[in-house]
Rosetta silent file (secondary structure, phi, psi, omega in degrees, C-alpha in Angstrom):
SEQUENCE: MANKLTCSPVLEREALAPVLEPITVAPSGDVIMVVGKEKRRMRVHSVILSAASPVFKVMFGPNFSEGNHLSTVDPKEIPLPKDNEDALQTIFYIVHFRPDAINDPPSPDLLLQVAIAANKYGFVNALKHPLQAWINDSAIQEPEKLWKLVMASFWIQKEDYFKSTTKKTPGMGWGAIPPSRVYMDDQMPPDAASRFFGKALSYSGTLCIHLQRLILFKQ
SCORE:     score description
SCORE:     0.000 S_00000001
   1 L     0.000  131.459 -177.030 -171.364  -74.268 -138.112 S_00000001
   2 L   -70.617  140.888  177.627 -167.648  -74.211 -137.379 S_00000001
   3 L   -69.083  137.487  178.499 -165.963  -77.530 -136.811 S_00000001
   4 L   -80.299  127.790  179.871 -164.938  -78.119 -133.225 S_00000001
   5 L   -78.542  132.965  177.231 -161.201  -78.623 -132.848 S_00000001
   6 L  -128.809  154.548  176.538 -160.201  -81.710 -130.905 S_00000001
   7 L  -109.867  160.352 -178.482 -156.856  -83.120 -129.914 S_00000001
   8 L   -67.215  155.896  177.753 -155.778  -86.744 -129.946 S_00000001
   9 H   -56.751  -35.842 -179.190 -156.164  -88.810 -126.754 S_00000001
  10 H   -65.248  -48.501  179.501 -152.357  -89.011 -126.472 S_00000001
  11 H   -64.042  -36.248  179.792 -151.896  -85.242 -126.681 S_00000001
  12 H   -65.733  -41.569  178.249 -154.796  -84.732 -124.299 S_00000001
  13 H   -63.782  -41.582  179.675 -153.238  -87.068 -121.734 S_00000001
  14 H   -64.740  -37.038 -179.224 -149.881  -85.300 -122.068 S_00000001
  15 H   -68.588  -33.777 -178.016 -151.537  -81.913 -121.637 S_00000001
  16 H   -86.591  -14.620 -177.623 -153.342  -83.059 -118.490 S_00000001
  17 L   -65.370  134.706  179.957 -150.344  -84.872 -116.993 S_00000001
  18 L   -68.320  144.625  175.896 -148.936  -83.053 -113.971 S_00000001
  19 L   -89.213  112.366 -176.223 -145.470  -81.541 -114.281 S_00000001
  20 L   -75.765  150.441  175.094 -143.464  -83.060 -111.462 S_00000001
  21 L   -63.636  141.595 -178.894 -140.963  -81.086 -109.473 S_00000001
  22 L   -68.012  149.529  171.288 -137.425  -81.766 -110.680 S_00000001
  23 E   -70.052  126.695 -174.922 -135.115  -84.046 -108.753 S_00000001
  24 E   -88.078   90.879  173.010 -132.634  -81.710 -107.112 S_00000001
  25 L   -76.688  -43.394  177.645 -129.217  -83.046 -107.984 S_00000001
  26 L  -129.834  111.118 -177.582 -127.748  -79.544 -107.647 S_00000001
  27 L   -56.431  -31.474  179.904 -129.829  -76.969 -105.704 S_00000001
  28 L  -100.171   20.418 -177.662 -128.146  -74.102 -107.558 S_00000001
  29 L   -63.286  147.527 -179.979 -128.331  -75.819 -110.933 S_00000001
  30 L  -107.062    6.702 -179.040 -128.984  -73.743 -114.028 S_00000001
  31 E  -138.690  142.264  171.607 -130.292  -76.592 -116.197 S_00000001
  32 E  -116.605  112.190  176.249 -133.137  -79.098 -115.886 S_00000001
  33 E   -81.105  129.408  178.203 -132.562  -82.257 -117.893 S_00000001
  34 E  -108.099  102.955 -163.845 -135.811  -83.882 -119.023 S_00000001
  35 E  -110.736  136.693  169.817 -134.776  -87.490 -119.516 S_00000001
  36 L    74.746 -177.419 -178.822 -136.340  -90.536 -121.133 S_00000001
  37 L   -65.801  -32.093 -179.101 -139.869  -91.533 -122.012 S_00000001
  38 L   -83.057   -0.975  176.985 -141.134  -90.712 -118.542 S_00000001
  39 L    54.730   49.025  177.402 -139.638  -87.205 -118.860 S_00000001
  40 E   -69.034  128.124 -175.328 -137.881  -87.352 -115.539 S_00000001
  41 E  -101.201  127.279 -176.577 -136.715  -83.842 -114.655 S_00000001
  42 E  -131.825  122.824 -179.576 -133.338  -83.411 -112.958 S_00000001
  43 E   -86.475  121.293 -176.336 -131.826  -80.113 -111.904 S_00000001
  44 E  -134.768  174.987 -179.597 -128.088  -80.061 -112.573 S_00000001
  45 L  -110.759  125.978 -176.569 -125.289  -77.559 -113.088 S_00000001
  46 H   -62.515  -34.064 -179.377 -124.010  -76.944 -116.615 S_00000001
  47 H   -64.570  -41.758 -179.805 -120.502  -76.065 -115.391 S_00000001
  48 H   -68.082  -43.909  178.510 -120.108  -79.424 -113.652 S_00000001
  49 H   -63.749  -38.315  179.514 -121.446  -81.383 -116.625 S_00000001
  50 H   -65.453  -35.758  179.402 -119.159  -79.434 -118.969 S_00000001
  51 H   -71.909  -30.473 -175.740 -116.135  -80.258 -116.812 S_00000001
  52 H   -91.842  -22.034 -172.580 -117.004  -83.971 -116.706 S_00000001
  53 L  -136.182  122.601  176.074 -118.176  -84.503 -120.297 S_00000001
  54 H   -64.161  -27.811  178.614 -116.770  -83.170 -123.596 S_00000001
  55 H   -67.147  -48.070  178.517 -120.198  -83.689 -125.152 S_00000001
  56 H   -70.627  -26.722  176.154 -121.920  -81.426 -122.638 S_00000001
  57 H   -61.980  -41.221  176.902 -119.017  -78.979 -122.855 S_00000001
  58 H   -70.150  -44.022 -178.277 -119.867  -78.471 -126.520 S_00000001
  59 H   -58.360  -40.978 -177.825 -123.618  -78.427 -125.842 S_00000001
  60 L   -92.911   11.566  177.533 -123.286  -75.689 -123.240 S_00000001
  61 L   -80.131 -177.928 -174.276 -120.762  -73.731 -125.289 S_00000001
  62 L   -73.054  -13.287 -174.338 -121.417  -70.486 -127.174 S_00000001
  63 L   -92.539   -1.101 -179.607 -122.340  -72.186 -130.450 S_00000001
  64 L  -127.212  148.329 -176.440 -125.499  -73.933 -129.248 S_00000001
  65 H   -63.851  -28.592 -179.059 -128.750  -72.527 -127.901 S_00000001
  66 H   -60.545  -26.578 -177.475 -128.572  -74.798 -124.834 S_00000001
  67 H   -92.198   -0.530 -176.879 -125.633  -72.771 -123.560 S_00000001
  68 L   -94.574  139.879  172.955 -127.214  -69.343 -123.962 S_00000001
  69 L    57.216   44.023  176.160 -128.909  -67.371 -121.186 S_00000001
  70 L   -77.409  141.854 -175.145 -128.479  -69.988 -118.463 S_00000001
  71 L  -148.044  138.952  175.025 -129.793  -68.932 -115.081 S_00000001
  72 L   -76.605  -18.664  178.521 -130.075  -70.427 -111.619 S_00000001
  73 L   -77.367  -40.350 -179.355 -133.256  -68.397 -111.115 S_00000001
  74 L  -132.632   79.897 -175.349 -134.998  -69.842 -114.166 S_00000001
  75 L   -60.012  139.088  179.908 -133.207  -73.076 -115.170 S_00000001
  76 E   -80.737  136.961  177.565 -133.436  -73.995 -118.834 S_00000001
  77 E   -89.876  133.107  179.622 -135.063  -77.339 -119.689 S_00000001
  78 E  -126.455  117.557 -178.114 -133.158  -79.601 -122.079 S_00000001
  79 E   -80.608  135.318  172.715 -134.875  -82.766 -123.389 S_00000001
  80 E  -129.938   70.694 -168.759 -132.945  -86.030 -123.639 S_00000001
  81 L   -69.775  -19.893 -174.535 -135.817  -88.337 -124.655 S_00000001
  82 L   -94.322   -0.180 -174.265 -133.749  -91.306 -125.854 S_00000001
  83 L   -98.012  160.184  179.496 -131.692  -91.809 -122.702 S_00000001
  84 L   -79.890  124.954 -174.795 -132.185  -94.067 -119.701 S_00000001
  85 H   -62.337  -48.950 -176.839 -133.540  -92.117 -116.733 S_00000001
  86 H   -65.381  -36.576 -179.040 -131.909  -94.159 -113.977 S_00000001
  87 H   -65.255  -49.287 -178.930 -128.538  -94.226 -115.738 S_00000001
  88 H   -68.681  -34.609  177.256 -128.287  -90.474 -116.228 S_00000001
  89 H   -62.336  -41.556  177.269 -129.607  -89.793 -112.741 S_00000001
  90 H   -62.999  -44.875  179.302 -126.835  -92.004 -111.333 S_00000001
  91 H   -62.106  -45.405 -179.147 -124.217  -90.268 -113.483 S_00000001
  92 H   -61.087  -41.030  177.965 -125.442  -86.814 -112.499 S_00000001
  93 H   -63.279  -40.707 -178.203 -125.259  -87.722 -108.808 S_00000001
  94 H   -64.157  -50.467 -174.835 -121.701  -89.038 -109.189 S_00000001
  95 H   -72.945  -18.281  175.408 -120.292  -86.015 -111.022 S_00000001
  96 L   -94.463   13.802  176.271 -122.086  -83.644 -108.621 S_00000001
  97 L    58.566   48.912  179.017 -120.433  -85.411 -105.657 S_00000001
  98 L  -120.756   58.083 -179.746 -123.687  -86.875 -104.304 S_00000001
  99 H   -63.095  -20.957  179.568 -122.754  -90.482 -103.378 S_00000001
 100 H   -64.571  -20.662 -174.837 -125.364  -90.339 -100.611 S_00000001
 101 H   -98.639    6.279 -174.228 -128.115  -90.467 -103.240 S_00000001
 102 L  -109.957  138.892  171.476 -126.860  -93.571 -105.089 S_00000001
 103 L   -72.173  119.993 -174.363 -127.730  -97.217 -104.495 S_00000001
 104 L  -121.391  115.030    0.788 -124.343  -98.775 -103.775 S_00000001
 105 L   -87.442  158.475  175.689 -123.682 -101.044 -105.528 S_00000001
 106 L   -72.903  160.828  177.338 -126.090 -100.624 -108.456 S_00000001
 107 L   -67.038  158.945  176.177 -127.686 -103.667 -110.061 S_00000001
 108 H   -56.377  -37.500  178.455 -125.954 -105.215 -113.109 S_00000001
 109 H   -61.200  -48.252 -179.051 -128.771 -103.862 -115.297 S_00000001
 110 H   -67.926  -39.557 -179.836 -128.272 -100.312 -114.048 S_00000001
 111 H   -60.528  -40.022  177.686 -124.489 -100.605 -114.138 S_00000001
 112 H   -64.992  -44.690  179.818 -124.648 -101.576 -117.805 S_00000001
 113 H   -64.259  -36.340  176.196 -126.962  -98.670 -118.632 S_00000001
 114 H   -63.630  -43.000  179.817 -124.648  -96.279 -116.759 S_00000001
 115 H   -63.753  -40.784  178.457 -121.679  -97.582 -118.764 S_00000001
 116 H   -63.065  -46.203  179.759 -123.557  -97.141 -122.059 S_00000001
 117 H   -66.588  -36.969  178.259 -124.551  -93.566 -121.170 S_00000001
 118 H   -63.117  -39.907  177.185 -121.023  -92.801 -119.943 S_00000001
 119 H   -66.592  -41.843 -177.649 -119.640  -93.939 -123.284 S_00000001
 120 H   -63.398  -43.904 -173.835 -122.225  -91.933 -125.220 S_00000001
 121 H  -101.085    4.806  176.702 -121.626  -88.646 -123.417 S_00000001
 122 L    74.885   30.071  178.194 -117.904  -89.009 -122.696 S_00000001
 123 L   -89.735    3.212 -170.481 -118.238  -89.468 -118.929 S_00000001
 124 H   -56.776  -46.752 -179.470 -115.914  -92.500 -118.864 S_00000001
 125 H   -64.200  -40.448 -178.851 -112.914  -90.700 -117.342 S_00000001
 126 H   -67.961  -28.409 -176.568 -115.058  -88.928 -114.745 S_00000001
 127 H  -103.629    4.784 -171.350 -116.739  -92.201 -113.731 S_00000001
 128 H   -53.557  -51.102 -173.605 -113.713  -94.452 -114.057 S_00000001
 129 H   -70.054  -46.947  178.159 -113.045  -95.121 -110.378 S_00000001
 130 H   -65.324  -38.251  179.821 -116.603  -95.734 -109.109 S_00000001
 131 H   -66.202  -43.269  178.377 -117.480  -97.896 -112.123 S_00000001
 132 H   -62.919  -40.499  179.421 -114.314  -99.958 -111.773 S_00000001
 133 H   -63.319  -43.397  179.443 -114.924 -100.392 -108.054 S_00000001
 134 H   -63.482  -42.625 -179.412 -118.498 -101.586 -108.640 S_00000001
 135 H   -67.884  -45.922 -177.775 -117.407 -104.052 -111.320 S_00000001
 136 H   -64.803  -35.177 -175.648 -114.422 -105.376 -109.351 S_00000001
 137 H   -81.310   -8.011 -176.673 -116.406 -105.810 -106.139 S_00000001
 138 L   -71.993  135.301  177.407 -119.180 -107.792 -107.785 S_00000001
 139 L  -108.651   18.324 -175.956 -119.425 -111.456 -106.769 S_00000001
 140 L   -67.561  137.932  178.554 -122.105 -112.264 -109.346 S_00000001
 141 L  -123.037  -15.644 -179.868 -121.821 -115.644 -111.092 S_00000001
 142 L   -62.695  130.214 -174.011 -125.157 -115.984 -112.947 S_00000001
 143 H   -53.681  -45.333 -175.552 -124.362 -115.903 -116.704 S_00000001
 144 H   -66.747  -38.762  178.174 -126.998 -113.346 -117.695 S_00000001
 145 H   -73.491  -38.334  178.820 -126.019 -110.909 -114.929 S_00000001
 146 H   -64.838  -35.454  176.749 -122.322 -111.524 -115.457 S_00000001
 147 H   -56.158  -41.649 -178.947 -122.847 -110.814 -119.142 S_00000001
 148 H   -65.057  -36.662  177.401 -124.036 -107.331 -118.259 S_00000001
 149 H   -69.487  -37.212  175.868 -120.881 -106.680 -116.237 S_00000001
 150 H   -62.366  -43.939  179.487 -118.732 -107.906 -119.131 S_00000001
 151 H   -65.844  -38.693  177.678 -120.597 -105.557 -121.454 S_00000001
 152 H   -61.713  -41.028  179.147 -120.226 -102.684 -118.984 S_00000001
 153 H   -65.216  -31.958  176.593 -116.473 -103.279 -118.874 S_00000001
 154 H   -65.852  -45.452 -176.778 -116.430 -103.147 -122.680 S_00000001
 155 H   -66.934  -29.786 -179.368 -118.216  -99.784 -122.790 S_00000001
 156 L  -102.835   12.590  177.431 -115.856  -98.180 -120.257 S_00000001
 157 L    57.371   41.643  177.330 -112.726  -99.826 -121.723 S_00000001
 158 L   -91.714   84.394 -169.811 -111.967 -101.790 -118.549 S_00000001
 159 H   -63.598  -40.013 -174.339 -109.636 -104.267 -120.218 S_00000001
 160 H   -65.820  -42.232  178.868 -108.497 -106.257 -117.170 S_00000001
 161 H   -69.114  -42.408  178.474 -112.016 -107.219 -116.054 S_00000001
 162 H   -56.236  -46.314 -177.644 -113.097 -107.933 -119.622 S_00000001
 163 H   -66.385  -48.943 -175.897 -110.109 -110.234 -120.095 S_00000001
 164 H   -65.536  -36.339 -177.435 -110.365 -112.090 -116.782 S_00000001
 165 H   -76.602  -41.601  179.605 -114.114 -112.668 -117.082 S_00000001
 166 H   -66.249  -26.602  177.042 -114.172 -113.800 -120.699 S_00000001
 167 L   -69.032  -20.669 -179.235 -111.446 -116.335 -119.869 S_00000001
 168 L   -84.942   -2.420 -166.633 -113.859 -117.956 -117.407 S_00000001
 169 H   -64.328  -22.785  179.651 -116.531 -118.538 -120.039 S_00000001
 170 H   -54.684  -31.911 -179.997 -116.168 -122.318 -120.617 S_00000001
 171 H  -102.920   10.996 -172.991 -118.109 -122.932 -117.396 S_00000001
 172 L   -93.792  -12.999  178.812 -120.412 -119.934 -117.574 S_00000001
 173 L    66.972   41.489 -178.239 -123.129 -121.287 -119.843 S_00000001
 174 H   -60.609  -31.904 -175.758 -123.232 -118.274 -122.177 S_00000001
 175 H   -64.957  -14.329 -179.706 -125.164 -120.226 -124.786 S_00000001
 176 H   -79.531   -9.058 -177.958 -128.214 -120.317 -122.527 S_00000001
 177 L   -85.710  119.388  179.938 -128.752 -116.564 -122.905 S_00000001
 178 L   -62.722  134.516  179.504 -131.334 -115.821 -125.657 S_00000001
 179 H   -55.732  -41.791 -177.886 -129.932 -113.438 -128.318 S_00000001
 180 H   -63.496  -36.059 -179.615 -133.076 -111.295 -128.295 S_00000001
 181 H   -67.297  -41.266 -179.405 -132.828 -110.861 -124.514 S_00000001
 182 H   -63.259  -47.203 -177.229 -129.198 -109.773 -124.722 S_00000001
 183 H   -71.885  -33.008  177.829 -129.791 -107.182 -127.411 S_00000001
 184 H   -63.500  -41.210 -177.019 -132.975 -105.893 -125.798 S_00000001
 185 H   -78.359  -38.634 -168.704 -131.143 -105.292 -122.534 S_00000001
 186 H   -92.762  -18.906  179.574 -127.787 -104.136 -123.829 S_00000001
 187 L    55.539   38.610 -175.929 -128.809 -101.928 -126.768 S_00000001
 188 L   -92.979  113.464  179.210 -125.631 -103.030 -128.521 S_00000001
 189 L   -70.869  162.375 -176.437 -125.612 -102.126 -132.234 S_00000001
 190 H   -57.462  -37.026 -178.469 -123.962 -104.489 -134.735 S_00000001
 191 H   -65.952  -39.034  177.152 -120.817 -102.361 -135.136 S_00000001
 192 H   -68.747  -37.590  177.709 -120.183 -102.409 -131.386 S_00000001
 193 H   -62.349  -38.196  178.952 -120.904 -106.142 -131.300 S_00000001
 194 H   -65.685  -40.709  177.092 -118.306 -106.672 -134.011 S_00000001
 195 H   -64.270  -41.094  179.028 -115.699 -104.721 -132.020 S_00000001
 196 H   -63.257  -41.854  179.399 -116.600 -106.729 -128.949 S_00000001
 197 H   -61.265  -44.919  179.774 -116.276 -109.981 -130.910 S_00000001
 198 H   -63.030  -39.194 -179.847 -112.816 -109.019 -132.149 S_00000001
 199 H   -69.367  -38.051 -177.413 -111.647 -108.123 -128.642 S_00000001
 200 H   -75.637  -18.811 -173.402 -113.013 -111.329 -127.124 S_00000001
 201 L   -56.257  -39.751 -177.233 -111.463 -113.542 -129.803 S_00000001
 202 L   -80.678   -6.675 -175.293 -108.062 -113.691 -128.107 S_00000001
 203 L  -107.176  -39.461 -172.774 -109.569 -114.435 -124.700 S_00000001
 204 L  -153.483  114.932  176.074 -112.331 -117.018 -125.060 S_00000001
 205 H   -67.114  -35.806 -179.435 -113.425 -119.257 -127.892 S_00000001
 206 H   -62.550  -46.939  179.705 -116.606 -120.213 -126.019 S_00000001
 207 H   -66.456  -36.031 -179.367 -117.755 -116.622 -125.658 S_00000001
 208 H   -65.337  -38.840  177.240 -116.811 -115.874 -129.263 S_00000001
 209 H   -61.390  -44.899  178.408 -118.995 -118.704 -130.551 S_00000001
 210 H   -64.011  -41.796 -177.745 -121.904 -117.325 -128.537 S_00000001
 211 H   -67.459  -37.475  177.658 -121.161 -113.779 -129.649 S_00000001
 212 H   -61.528  -39.822  176.471 -120.988 -114.781 -133.304 S_00000001
 213 H   -61.338  -39.185  179.594 -124.463 -116.285 -132.918 S_00000001
 214 H   -66.070  -42.928 -178.718 -125.661 -112.978 -131.451 S_00000001
 215 H   -64.373  -43.274  178.548 -124.186 -110.924 -134.301 S_00000001
 216 H   -64.288  -37.918  178.219 -125.770 -113.167 -136.930 S_00000001
 217 H   -63.165  -42.663 -177.562 -129.087 -112.968 -135.073 S_00000001
 218 H   -65.158  -38.972 -177.673 -128.922 -109.169 -134.987 S_00000001
 219 L   -75.141    0.000    0.000 -128.220 -108.878 -138.709 S_00000001
C-alpha cells in the first residue's frame, strides 16, 4: 500500500490561508510588495520607487528578474519578508503622494521603524522633509519614547535634533530603559550602536554612559 503524503501543519495552514487583496497604494501599480511576516500585500509603482530609492532602482533595473516583464495588468509580486509592514506601507504612501492615507503624526515606534527602513532602502532624501517635520513637532518627554526619536534622527542623519536632544539627557532618566527593550525595539546592530556612541560622545556624557552599557549588553 502506498504511503499517504501529508504536509506539515504549518504548510497546511499557509495553504489554507486566504490571499488578501493588496492595499492599493497606486491603482496603476505594476508591482505588489509582499511585506513582513504577515505577508501584507501592497500595490505600488516600480517607476516611483526607483526614483525615490537607489536600492529599488537597481532592483527594478535590467540586471535583476524583479525588473523584467512588469505589467499593470498582472503586477509582479516581490517578497520582502524581513521588513516592517507598517513602516514600508507608510514610506510607500509618502513617495506615492498619498498623505491622506497616513496617520499624522506617526507614533514614536512607527517613526523609528520608518527611519530604519528609509536608511536600509535609501529613502532618506525622499523622506527628509516629512520625517524632519514629525521629529521637530514632537512634544514627547518620556525617556523611552524620546529615545526612539533620537534613534530615528540618527538613522536619517538629522544632526540638529540628535544634538539638541542628547544634550538634554542629564534629566531624562536614560538609565531606566532596559537594554533588552531598547535593542528589541530598535533593531540596532552593534556596529550601528558603536557609531551612535561615537557621535553622542561630544554631546552628552550621561547618554554615553547608558549607551556604553547597551553596547556591552549586546555583545
